PDB file of C-alpha atoms in Angstrom:
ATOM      1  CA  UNK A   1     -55.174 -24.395 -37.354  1.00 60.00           C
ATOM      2  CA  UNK A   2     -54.073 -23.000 -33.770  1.00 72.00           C
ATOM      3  CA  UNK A   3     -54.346 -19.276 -32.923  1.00 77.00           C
ATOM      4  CA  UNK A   4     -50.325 -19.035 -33.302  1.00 79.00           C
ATOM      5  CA  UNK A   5     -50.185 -19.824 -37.311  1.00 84.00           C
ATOM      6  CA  UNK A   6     -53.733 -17.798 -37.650  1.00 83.00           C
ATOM      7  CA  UNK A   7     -51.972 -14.765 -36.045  1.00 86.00           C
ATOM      8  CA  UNK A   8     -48.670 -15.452 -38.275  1.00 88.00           C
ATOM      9  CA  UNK A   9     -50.183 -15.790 -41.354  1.00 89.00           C
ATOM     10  CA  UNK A  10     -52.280 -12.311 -40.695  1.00 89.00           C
ATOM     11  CA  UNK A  11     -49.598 -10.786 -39.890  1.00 92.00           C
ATOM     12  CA  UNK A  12     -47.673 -11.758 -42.943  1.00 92.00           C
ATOM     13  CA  UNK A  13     -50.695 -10.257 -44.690  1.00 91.00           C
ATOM     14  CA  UNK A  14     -50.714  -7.126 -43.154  1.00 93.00           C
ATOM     15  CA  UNK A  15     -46.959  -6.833 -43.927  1.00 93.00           C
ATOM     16  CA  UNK A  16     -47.018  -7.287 -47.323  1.00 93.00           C
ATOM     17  CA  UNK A  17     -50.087  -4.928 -47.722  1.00 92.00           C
ATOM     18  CA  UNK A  18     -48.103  -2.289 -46.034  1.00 94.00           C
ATOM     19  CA  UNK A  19     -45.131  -2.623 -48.366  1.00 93.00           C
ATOM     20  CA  UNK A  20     -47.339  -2.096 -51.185  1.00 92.00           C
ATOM     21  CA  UNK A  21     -49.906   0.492 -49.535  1.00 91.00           C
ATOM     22  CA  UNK A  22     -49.748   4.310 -50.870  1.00 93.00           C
ATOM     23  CA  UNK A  23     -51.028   7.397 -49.640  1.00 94.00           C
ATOM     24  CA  UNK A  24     -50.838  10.117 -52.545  1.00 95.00           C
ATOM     25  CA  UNK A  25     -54.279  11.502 -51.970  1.00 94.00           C
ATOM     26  CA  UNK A  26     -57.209  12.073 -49.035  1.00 95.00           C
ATOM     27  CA  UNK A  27     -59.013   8.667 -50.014  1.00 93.00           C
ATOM     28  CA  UNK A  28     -55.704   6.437 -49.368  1.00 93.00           C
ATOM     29  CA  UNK A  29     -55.061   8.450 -46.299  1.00 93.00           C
ATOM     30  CA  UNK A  30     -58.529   7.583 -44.615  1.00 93.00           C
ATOM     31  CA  UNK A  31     -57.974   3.663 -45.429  1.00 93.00           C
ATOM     32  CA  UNK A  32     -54.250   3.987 -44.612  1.00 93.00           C
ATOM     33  CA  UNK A  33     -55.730   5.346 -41.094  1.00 92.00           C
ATOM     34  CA  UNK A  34     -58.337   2.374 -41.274  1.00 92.00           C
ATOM     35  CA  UNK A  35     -55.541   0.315 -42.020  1.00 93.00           C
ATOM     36  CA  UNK A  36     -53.237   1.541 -38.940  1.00 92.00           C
ATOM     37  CA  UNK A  37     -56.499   1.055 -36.541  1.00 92.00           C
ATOM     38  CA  UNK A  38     -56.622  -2.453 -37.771  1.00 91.00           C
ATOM     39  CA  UNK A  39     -53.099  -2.901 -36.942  1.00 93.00           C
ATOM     40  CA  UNK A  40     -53.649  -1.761 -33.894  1.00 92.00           C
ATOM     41  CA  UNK A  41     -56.233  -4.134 -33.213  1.00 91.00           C
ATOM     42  CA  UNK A  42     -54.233  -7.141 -34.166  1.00 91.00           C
ATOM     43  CA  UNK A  43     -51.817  -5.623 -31.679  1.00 92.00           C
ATOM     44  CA  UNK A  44     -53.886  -5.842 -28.745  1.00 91.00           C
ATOM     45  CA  UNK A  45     -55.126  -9.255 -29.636  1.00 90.00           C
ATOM     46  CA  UNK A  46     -51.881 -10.728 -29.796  1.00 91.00           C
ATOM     47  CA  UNK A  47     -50.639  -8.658 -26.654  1.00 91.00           C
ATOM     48  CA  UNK A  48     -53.607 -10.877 -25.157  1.00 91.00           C
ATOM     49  CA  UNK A  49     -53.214 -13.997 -26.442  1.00 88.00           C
ATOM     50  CA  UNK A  50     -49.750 -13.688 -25.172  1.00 90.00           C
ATOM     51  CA  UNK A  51     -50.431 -12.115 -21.612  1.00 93.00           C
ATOM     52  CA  UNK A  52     -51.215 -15.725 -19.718  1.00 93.00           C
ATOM     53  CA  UNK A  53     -47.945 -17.174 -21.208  1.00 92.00           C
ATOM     54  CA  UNK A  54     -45.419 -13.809 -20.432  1.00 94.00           C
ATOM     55  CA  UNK A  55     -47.525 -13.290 -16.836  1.00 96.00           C
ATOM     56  CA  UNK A  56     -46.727 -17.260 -16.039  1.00 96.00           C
ATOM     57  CA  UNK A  57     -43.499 -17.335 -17.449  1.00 97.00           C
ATOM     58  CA  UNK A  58     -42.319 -14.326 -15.603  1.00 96.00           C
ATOM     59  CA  UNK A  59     -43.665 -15.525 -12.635  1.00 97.00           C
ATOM     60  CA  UNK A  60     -41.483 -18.967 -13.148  1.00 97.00           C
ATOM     61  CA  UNK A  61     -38.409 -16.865 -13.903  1.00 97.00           C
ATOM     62  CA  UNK A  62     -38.930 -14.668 -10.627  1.00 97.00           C
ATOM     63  CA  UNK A  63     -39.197 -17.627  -8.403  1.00 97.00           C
ATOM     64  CA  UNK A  64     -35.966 -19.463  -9.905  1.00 97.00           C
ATOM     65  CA  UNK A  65     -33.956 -15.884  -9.653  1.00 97.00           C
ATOM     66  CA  UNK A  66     -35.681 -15.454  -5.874  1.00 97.00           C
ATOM     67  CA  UNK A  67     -34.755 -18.886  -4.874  1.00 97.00           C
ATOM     68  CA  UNK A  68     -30.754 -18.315  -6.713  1.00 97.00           C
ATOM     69  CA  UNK A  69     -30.672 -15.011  -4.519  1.00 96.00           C
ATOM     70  CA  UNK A  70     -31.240 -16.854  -1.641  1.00 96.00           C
ATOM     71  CA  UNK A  71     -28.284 -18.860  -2.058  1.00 96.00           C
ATOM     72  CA  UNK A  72     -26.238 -16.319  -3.475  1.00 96.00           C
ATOM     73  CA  UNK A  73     -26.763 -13.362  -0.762  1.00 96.00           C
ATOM     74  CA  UNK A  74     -24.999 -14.947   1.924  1.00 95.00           C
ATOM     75  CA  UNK A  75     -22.406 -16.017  -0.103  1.00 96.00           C
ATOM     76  CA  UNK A  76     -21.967 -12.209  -1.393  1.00 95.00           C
ATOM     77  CA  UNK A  77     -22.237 -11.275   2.121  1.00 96.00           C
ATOM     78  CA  UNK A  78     -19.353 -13.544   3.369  1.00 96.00           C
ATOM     79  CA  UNK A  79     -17.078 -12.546   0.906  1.00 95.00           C
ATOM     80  CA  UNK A  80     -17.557  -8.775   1.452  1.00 95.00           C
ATOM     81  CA  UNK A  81     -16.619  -9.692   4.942  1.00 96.00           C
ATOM     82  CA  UNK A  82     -13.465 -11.598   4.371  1.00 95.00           C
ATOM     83  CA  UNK A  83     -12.424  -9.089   1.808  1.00 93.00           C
ATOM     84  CA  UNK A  84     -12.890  -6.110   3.814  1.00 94.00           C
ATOM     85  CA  UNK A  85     -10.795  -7.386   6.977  1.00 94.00           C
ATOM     86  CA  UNK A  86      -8.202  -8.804   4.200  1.00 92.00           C
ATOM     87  CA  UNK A  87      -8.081  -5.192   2.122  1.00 91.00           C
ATOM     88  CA  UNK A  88      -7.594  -3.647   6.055  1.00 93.00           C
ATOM     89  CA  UNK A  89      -4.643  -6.080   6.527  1.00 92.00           C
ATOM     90  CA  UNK A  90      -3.501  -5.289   3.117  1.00 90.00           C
ATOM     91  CA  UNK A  91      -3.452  -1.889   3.603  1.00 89.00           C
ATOM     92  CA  UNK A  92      -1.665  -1.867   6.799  1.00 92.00           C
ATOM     93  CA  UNK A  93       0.997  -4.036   5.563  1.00 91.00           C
ATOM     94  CA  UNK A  94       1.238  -1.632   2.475  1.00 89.00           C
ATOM     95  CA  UNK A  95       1.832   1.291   4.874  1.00 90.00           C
ATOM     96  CA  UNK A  96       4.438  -0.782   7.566  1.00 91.00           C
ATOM     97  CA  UNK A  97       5.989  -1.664   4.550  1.00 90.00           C
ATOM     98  CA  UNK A  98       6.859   1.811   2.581  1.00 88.00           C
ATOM     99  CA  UNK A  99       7.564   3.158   6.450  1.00 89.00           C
ATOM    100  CA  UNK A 100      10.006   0.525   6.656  1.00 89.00           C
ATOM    101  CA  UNK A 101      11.331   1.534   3.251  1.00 87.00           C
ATOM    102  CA  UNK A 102      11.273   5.368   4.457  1.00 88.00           C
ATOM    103  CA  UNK A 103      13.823   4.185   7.151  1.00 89.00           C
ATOM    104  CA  UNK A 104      16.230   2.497   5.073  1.00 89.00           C
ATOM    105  CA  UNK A 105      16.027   5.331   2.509  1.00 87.00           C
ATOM    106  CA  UNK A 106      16.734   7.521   5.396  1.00 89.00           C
ATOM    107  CA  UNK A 107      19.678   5.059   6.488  1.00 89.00           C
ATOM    108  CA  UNK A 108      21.365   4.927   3.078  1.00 88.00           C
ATOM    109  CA  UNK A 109      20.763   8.580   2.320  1.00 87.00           C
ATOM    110  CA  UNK A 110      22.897   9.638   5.613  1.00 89.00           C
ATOM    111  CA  UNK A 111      25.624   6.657   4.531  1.00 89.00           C
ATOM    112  CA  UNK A 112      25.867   8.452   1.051  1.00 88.00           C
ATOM    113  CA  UNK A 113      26.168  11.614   2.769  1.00 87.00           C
ATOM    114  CA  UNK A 114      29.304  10.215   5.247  1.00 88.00           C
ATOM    115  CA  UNK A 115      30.654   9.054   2.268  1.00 88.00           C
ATOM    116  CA  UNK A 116      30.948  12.305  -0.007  1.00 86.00           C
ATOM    117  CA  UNK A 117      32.112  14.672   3.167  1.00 86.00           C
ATOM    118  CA  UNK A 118      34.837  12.265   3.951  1.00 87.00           C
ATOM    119  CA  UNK A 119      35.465  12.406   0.044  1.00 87.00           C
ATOM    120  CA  UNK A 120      35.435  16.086  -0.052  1.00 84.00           C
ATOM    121  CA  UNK A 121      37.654  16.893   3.188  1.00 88.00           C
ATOM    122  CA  UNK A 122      40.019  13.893   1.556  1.00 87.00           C
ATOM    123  CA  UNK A 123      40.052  16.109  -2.055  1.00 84.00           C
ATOM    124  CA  UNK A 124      40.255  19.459   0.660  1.00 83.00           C
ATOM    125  CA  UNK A 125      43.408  17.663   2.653  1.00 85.00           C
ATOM    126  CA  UNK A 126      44.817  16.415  -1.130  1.00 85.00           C
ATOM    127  CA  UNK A 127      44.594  20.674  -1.966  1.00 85.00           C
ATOM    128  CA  UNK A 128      41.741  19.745  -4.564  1.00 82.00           C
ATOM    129  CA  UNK A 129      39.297  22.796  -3.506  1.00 82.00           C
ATOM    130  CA  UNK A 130      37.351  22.850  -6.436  1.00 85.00           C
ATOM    131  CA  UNK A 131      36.395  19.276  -6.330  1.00 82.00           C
ATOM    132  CA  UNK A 132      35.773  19.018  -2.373  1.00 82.00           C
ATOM    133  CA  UNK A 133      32.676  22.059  -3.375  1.00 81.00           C
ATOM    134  CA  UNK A 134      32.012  19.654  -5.961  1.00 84.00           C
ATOM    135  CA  UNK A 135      31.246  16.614  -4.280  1.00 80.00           C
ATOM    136  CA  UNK A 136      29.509  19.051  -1.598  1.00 82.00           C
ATOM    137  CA  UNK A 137      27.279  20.551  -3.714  1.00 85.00           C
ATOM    138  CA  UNK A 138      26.516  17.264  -6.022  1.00 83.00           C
ATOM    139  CA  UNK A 139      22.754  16.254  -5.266  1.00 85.00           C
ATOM    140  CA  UNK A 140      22.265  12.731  -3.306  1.00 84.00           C
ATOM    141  CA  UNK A 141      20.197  10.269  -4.964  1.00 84.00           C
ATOM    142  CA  UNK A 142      19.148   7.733  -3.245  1.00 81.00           C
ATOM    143  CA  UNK A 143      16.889   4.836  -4.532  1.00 81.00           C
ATOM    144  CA  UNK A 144      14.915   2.229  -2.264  1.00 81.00           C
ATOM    145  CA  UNK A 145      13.533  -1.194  -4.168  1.00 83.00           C
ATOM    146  CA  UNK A 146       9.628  -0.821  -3.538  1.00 81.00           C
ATOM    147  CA  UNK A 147       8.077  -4.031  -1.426  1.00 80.00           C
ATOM    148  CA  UNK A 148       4.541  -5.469  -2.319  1.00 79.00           C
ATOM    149  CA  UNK A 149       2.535  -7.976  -0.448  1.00 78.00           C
ATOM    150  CA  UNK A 150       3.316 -11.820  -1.586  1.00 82.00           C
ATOM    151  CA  UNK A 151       1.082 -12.171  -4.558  1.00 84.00           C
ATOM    152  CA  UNK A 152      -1.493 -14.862  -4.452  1.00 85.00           C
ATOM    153  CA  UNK A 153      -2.272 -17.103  -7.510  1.00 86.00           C
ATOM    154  CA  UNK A 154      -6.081 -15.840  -8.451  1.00 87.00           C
ATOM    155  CA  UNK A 155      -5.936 -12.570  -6.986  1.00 86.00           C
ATOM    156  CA  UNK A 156      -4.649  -9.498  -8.094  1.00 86.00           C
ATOM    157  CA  UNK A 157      -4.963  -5.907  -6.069  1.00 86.00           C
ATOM    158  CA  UNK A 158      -5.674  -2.894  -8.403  1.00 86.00           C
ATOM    159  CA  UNK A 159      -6.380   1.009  -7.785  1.00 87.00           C
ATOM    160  CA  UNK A 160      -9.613   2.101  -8.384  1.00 89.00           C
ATOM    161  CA  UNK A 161      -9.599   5.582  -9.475  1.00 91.00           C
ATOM    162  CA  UNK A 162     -13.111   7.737  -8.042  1.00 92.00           C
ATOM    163  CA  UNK A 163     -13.992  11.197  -7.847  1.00 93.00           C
ATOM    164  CA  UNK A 164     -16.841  13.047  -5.926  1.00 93.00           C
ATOM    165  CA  UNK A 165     -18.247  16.817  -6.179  1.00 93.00           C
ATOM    166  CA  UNK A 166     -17.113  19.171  -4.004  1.00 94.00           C
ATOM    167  CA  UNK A 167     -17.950  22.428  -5.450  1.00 94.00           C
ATOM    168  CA  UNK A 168     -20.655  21.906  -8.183  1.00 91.00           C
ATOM    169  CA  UNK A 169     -19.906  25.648  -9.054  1.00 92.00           C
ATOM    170  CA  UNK A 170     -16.621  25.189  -9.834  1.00 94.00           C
ATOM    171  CA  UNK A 171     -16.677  22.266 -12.397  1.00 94.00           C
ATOM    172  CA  UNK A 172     -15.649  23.170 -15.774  1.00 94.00           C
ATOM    173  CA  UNK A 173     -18.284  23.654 -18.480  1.00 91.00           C
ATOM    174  CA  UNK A 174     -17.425  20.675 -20.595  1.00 92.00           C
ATOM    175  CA  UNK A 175     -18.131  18.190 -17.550  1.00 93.00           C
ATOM    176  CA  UNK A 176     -21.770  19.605 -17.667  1.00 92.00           C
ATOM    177  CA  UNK A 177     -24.548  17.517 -18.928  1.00 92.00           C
ATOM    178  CA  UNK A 178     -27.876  19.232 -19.676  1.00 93.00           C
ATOM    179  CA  UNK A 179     -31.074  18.063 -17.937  1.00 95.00           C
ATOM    180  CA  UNK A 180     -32.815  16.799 -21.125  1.00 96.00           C
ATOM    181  CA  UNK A 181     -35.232  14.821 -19.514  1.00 96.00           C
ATOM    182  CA  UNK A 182     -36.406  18.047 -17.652  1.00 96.00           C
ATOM    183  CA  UNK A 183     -36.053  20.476 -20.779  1.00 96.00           C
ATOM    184  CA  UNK A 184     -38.570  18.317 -22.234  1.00 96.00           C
ATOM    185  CA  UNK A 185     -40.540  18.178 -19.864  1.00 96.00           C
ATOM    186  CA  UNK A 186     -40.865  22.017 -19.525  1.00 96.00           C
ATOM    187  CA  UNK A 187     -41.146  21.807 -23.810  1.00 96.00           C
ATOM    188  CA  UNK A 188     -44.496  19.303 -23.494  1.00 95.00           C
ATOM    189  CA  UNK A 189     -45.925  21.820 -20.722  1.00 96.00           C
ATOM    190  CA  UNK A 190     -45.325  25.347 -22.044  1.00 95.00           C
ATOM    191  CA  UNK A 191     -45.500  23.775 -26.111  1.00 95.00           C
ATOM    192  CA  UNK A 192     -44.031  27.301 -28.216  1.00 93.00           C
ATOM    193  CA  UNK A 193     -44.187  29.600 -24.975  1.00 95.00           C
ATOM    194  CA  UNK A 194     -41.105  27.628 -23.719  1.00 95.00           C
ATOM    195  CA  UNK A 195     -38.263  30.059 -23.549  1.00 95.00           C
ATOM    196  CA  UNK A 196     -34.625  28.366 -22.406  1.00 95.00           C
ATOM    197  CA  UNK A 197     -31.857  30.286 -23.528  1.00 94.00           C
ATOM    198  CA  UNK A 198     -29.666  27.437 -25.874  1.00 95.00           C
ATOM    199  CA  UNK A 199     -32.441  25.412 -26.758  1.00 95.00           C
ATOM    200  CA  UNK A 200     -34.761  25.385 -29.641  1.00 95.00           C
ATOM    201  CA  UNK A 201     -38.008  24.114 -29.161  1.00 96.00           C
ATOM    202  CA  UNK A 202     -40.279  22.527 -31.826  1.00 95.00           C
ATOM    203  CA  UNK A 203     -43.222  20.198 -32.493  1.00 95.00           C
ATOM    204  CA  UNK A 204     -43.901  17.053 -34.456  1.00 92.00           C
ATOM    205  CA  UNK A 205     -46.644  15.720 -35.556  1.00 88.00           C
ATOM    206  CA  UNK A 206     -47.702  12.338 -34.061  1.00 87.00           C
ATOM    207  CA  UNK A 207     -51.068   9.995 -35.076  1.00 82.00           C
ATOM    208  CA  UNK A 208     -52.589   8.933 -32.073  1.00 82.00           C
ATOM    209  CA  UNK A 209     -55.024   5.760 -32.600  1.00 77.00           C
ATOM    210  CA  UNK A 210     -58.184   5.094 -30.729  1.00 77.00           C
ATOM    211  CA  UNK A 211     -59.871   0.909 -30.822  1.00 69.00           C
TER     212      UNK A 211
END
């Protein structure tokens, strides 16, 4: 019988002891300590058994991701360059283009506004005074057809929204996230002395096992 099935059928033992183990007075707690420490045994036996096989294994998987890295990296890195000079170009283009759309915006704006003064001094000439203010004082709309770069098959450009903090002082409280890590930190050092206004410190108790 090889150490694996020795090791299973123990532990299918110990399982099924467990399940039926109870501790109602101070005799079942000392063997359901005994009990624990002989879990805790097994434990480290079968961490060893095991340690050759996970220390070689992860040694095989390191090597196999080290060598894909290697092929991978410069591949990464010649993307990132290509798409950085082509997210420049795009960018630029973006900008010529909606300055280009400023100017004929601009150009049909003053056409629309040629248009309603020669309207209103016509409805001024016709003795229409009312509706030459009219057409004066009517609001110009004028609206522009937005360009966008040719689209590519495969490749779509999307606006990544960030932020950063600029005034850590004047964030909002309910964008705060308490240091928890360090609150219990300061809990295991100072135990009940710990004194942090909104939090309420306590202890449990924890069996610590010795083989």
């Amino acid at each position: 019988m090889n150490t694996i099935t020795v090791i299973e059928k123990e532990v299918s033992r110990i399982v099924e002891e467990a399940r039926s183990f109870v501790v109602a007075n101070l005799a079942d707690y000392q063997a359901a300590t005994e009990f624990s420490l002989n879990c805790k045994s097994l434990e480290k036996k079968i961490k060893a058994d095991f340690k050759d096989s996970k220390e070689a294994a992860k040694a095989a998987h390191d090597k196999v991701c080290a060598q894909e890295k290697s092929h991978l990296q410069p591949l990464i890195e010649a993307q990132k360059i290509v798409d950085t000079r082509s997210m420049s170009w795009y960018r630029s283009y973006q900008d010529k283009l909606e300055e280009e759309r400023g100017t004929r915006e601009e150009a049909a704006r003053k056409q629309s506004e040629e248009i309603r003064l020669n309207q209103a001094i016509q409805a001024e000439k016709a003795g229409d005074k009312q509706r030459s203010e009219a057409l004066l004082a009517q609001p110009i709309t004028v609206s522009v057809p937005k360009q966008e770069a040719p689209k590519i098959d495969g490749v779509s450009i999307v606006k990544l929204w960030d932020a950063e903090i600029i005034d850590a002082n004047a964030i909002p409280r309910e964008y705060l996230t308490p240091d928890i890590l360090k609150i219990r930190q300061v809990a295991r050092a100072m135990k009940d002395q710990t004194n942090i206004p909104g939090v309420r410190v306590f202890s449990v108790d924890s069996m610590r096992k010795r083989t």
